[in-house]
Amino acid sequence: MSRGRKVLVVGSGGREHALALRLLDSPSVGQVWVTPGNAGTEAHGGGALSNLSGEPLALARAHGVELVVIGPEAPLVSGLADELRRAGIAVYGPSAAAARLEGSKAYMKQFAVRHGLRTARHVTLSGEAELDRALAEFSSPPVVKADGLCAGKGVVVAESFDEARAAAREMLEGVAFGAAGQTVVLEERLVGQEVSVHAVCDGARALVLPAAQDHKRIFDDDQGPNTGGMGAYAPAPVVGAALGAKIEQEIVQRAVRGLAADGTPFVGTLFAGLMVTPEGEPVLLEFNVRFGDPETQVLMTLLDGDVGELLYGAATGRLDPSVVSVSSDHALCVVMAAPGYPGKLTTGTAITGLAAAAAVEGVQVHYAGVRREGEALLTAGGRVLGVTARGATLREAHERAYRAVSLIHFDGRRYRRDIGRRALAP
Ligand code: AMP
Ligand code: GLY
């Protein structure tokens, strides 16, 4: 028995709590640090999981870290994985060059067209002078996307041409998103069901995980503004075996080959946001270059085996899918958010009932915007908790998650009552 690898997870959300717990459970892993982490990842289990503060490279060197797992997109786009690799440290996460797939929507669209990935028709523009001509290429109002990273807020699904024009103008004038909006993509609006497909990649090969469904809008029935994600479940029944195989061949494998052929091999999680059209065709909406949040909370719940070994293998070019197995169970996560989210937040209120919720069979509460003050746990961000349950059926996972949610209290908490409803409907 080896002493177990030392792993550093970069990030502070529910995604990173879920990754850290799953890594801690992995036979190949001896120690997990999270930087900066949150109240869920702070010292417990005799210190085998704890938080560190500082620069990831300095921390990795000081603590003899053997694998760094990078959660969020921003450090990937700005080259953290490259910096760590240059220092000889194994990293699960793509280079800045490969991370452009998420960092630039114009680049992602070019990539998709070049490598034959099915995606919505689009026009890229970089100035207001081109706007009217670009809009005239669409017969119905296009979706307007700022080119750069906008923390999930750079997309306007316009209901009219006037709204599309105003949104594009605001982006191009730099009012809404600064430099991230200086280039704008207009694309054909698609209808259908959105799914999130994650693949663990080692530069040449990919292990595709079960399709998940996120719930992006803040209110039930997909009303209100977009958020980072209010809940998720997996596997998503809309992706049957035939569609899953098609997504794997025509989207994921093509993308992984294309990235390698372009000289930017992809190591890390390639996350395809897809629209499944009413005809059952998968169309690429976006690539993310990291695990989704809250998709990770459900995917980590469904992976049995040694996730630490899986990610280490991917990081070192030796992906070995046999070290994990995908459970035939179902998982569902309900996000509990602070009042005001996704707008102006009220935070700093006490959270109670966590122990009772965690005692519900099959439930793991993933912490996100939570901080500790003495004995108390206080809300400290927009998305506060992800209450994740595993069950033999989606119905069982749903029942367990909502039972646990009903035991957790903080003032003004908001959460959706309809996570998984579409898949549970007869
Ligand atoms: P993105 O960041 O590109 O995934 O866009 C955020 C959200 O906007 C997506 O999750 C979809 O809900 C919506 N969206 C993006 N592109 C389209 C499209 N072409 N048609 C319809 N909805 C879209
Ligand atoms: N839940 C969607 C994302 O992480 O981008």
Short mmCIF file of C-alpha atoms in Angstrom, two decimals, residues 97-98 100-102 104-119 122 250-266 270 284 287:
data_model
loop_
_atom_site.label_atom_id
_atom_site.label_comp_id
_atom_site.label_asym_id
_atom_site.label_seq_id
_atom_site.Cartn_x
_atom_site.Cartn_y
_atom_site.Cartn_z
CA ALA A 97 -4.09 27.67 -25.45
CA ALA A 98 -6.62 24.81 -25.10
CA ARG A 100 -9.45 29.35 -25.31
CA LEU A 101 -12.32 27.05 -26.23
CA GLU A 102 -14.10 28.55 -23.22
CA SER A 104 -13.27 33.00 -26.51
CA LYS A 105 -16.63 32.19 -28.04
CA ALA A 106 -15.47 33.41 -31.46
CA TYR A 107 -12.53 30.98 -31.30
CA MET A 108 -14.80 28.16 -30.16
CA LYS A 109 -17.15 28.75 -33.12
CA GLN A 110 -14.20 28.76 -35.57
CA PHE A 111 -12.89 25.57 -34.01
CA ALA A 112 -16.28 23.87 -34.30
CA VAL A 113 -16.67 24.81 -37.96
CA ARG A 114 -13.09 23.81 -38.79
CA HIS A 115 -13.42 20.36 -37.20
CA GLY A 116 -16.95 19.56 -38.31
CA LEU A 117 -18.75 19.81 -34.95
CA ARG A 118 -22.40 20.61 -35.42
CA THR A 119 -23.12 24.05 -33.96
CA HIS A 122 -23.15 32.31 -36.40
CA GLU A 250 -19.32 13.42 -33.34
CA ILE A 251 -18.69 15.98 -30.62
CA VAL A 252 -16.29 14.76 -27.95
CA GLN A 253 -13.89 12.54 -29.92
CA ARG A 254 -13.85 14.94 -32.86
CA ALA A 255 -13.03 17.82 -30.53
CA VAL A 256 -10.26 15.91 -28.75
CA ARG A 257 -8.71 14.92 -32.10
CA GLY A 258 -9.10 18.48 -33.39
CA LEU A 259 -7.42 19.96 -30.34
CA ALA A 260 -4.50 17.56 -30.69
CA ALA A 261 -4.24 18.26 -34.43
CA ASP A 262 -4.21 22.01 -33.72
CA GLY A 263 -1.22 21.53 -31.42
CA THR A 264 -3.26 22.25 -28.28
CA PRO A 265 -3.94 18.77 -26.84
CA PHE A 266 -6.59 18.86 -24.16
CA LEU A 270 -13.95 18.99 -21.67
CA LEU A 284 -22.97 22.30 -29.60
CA PHE A 287 -17.46 24.25 -24.56
#
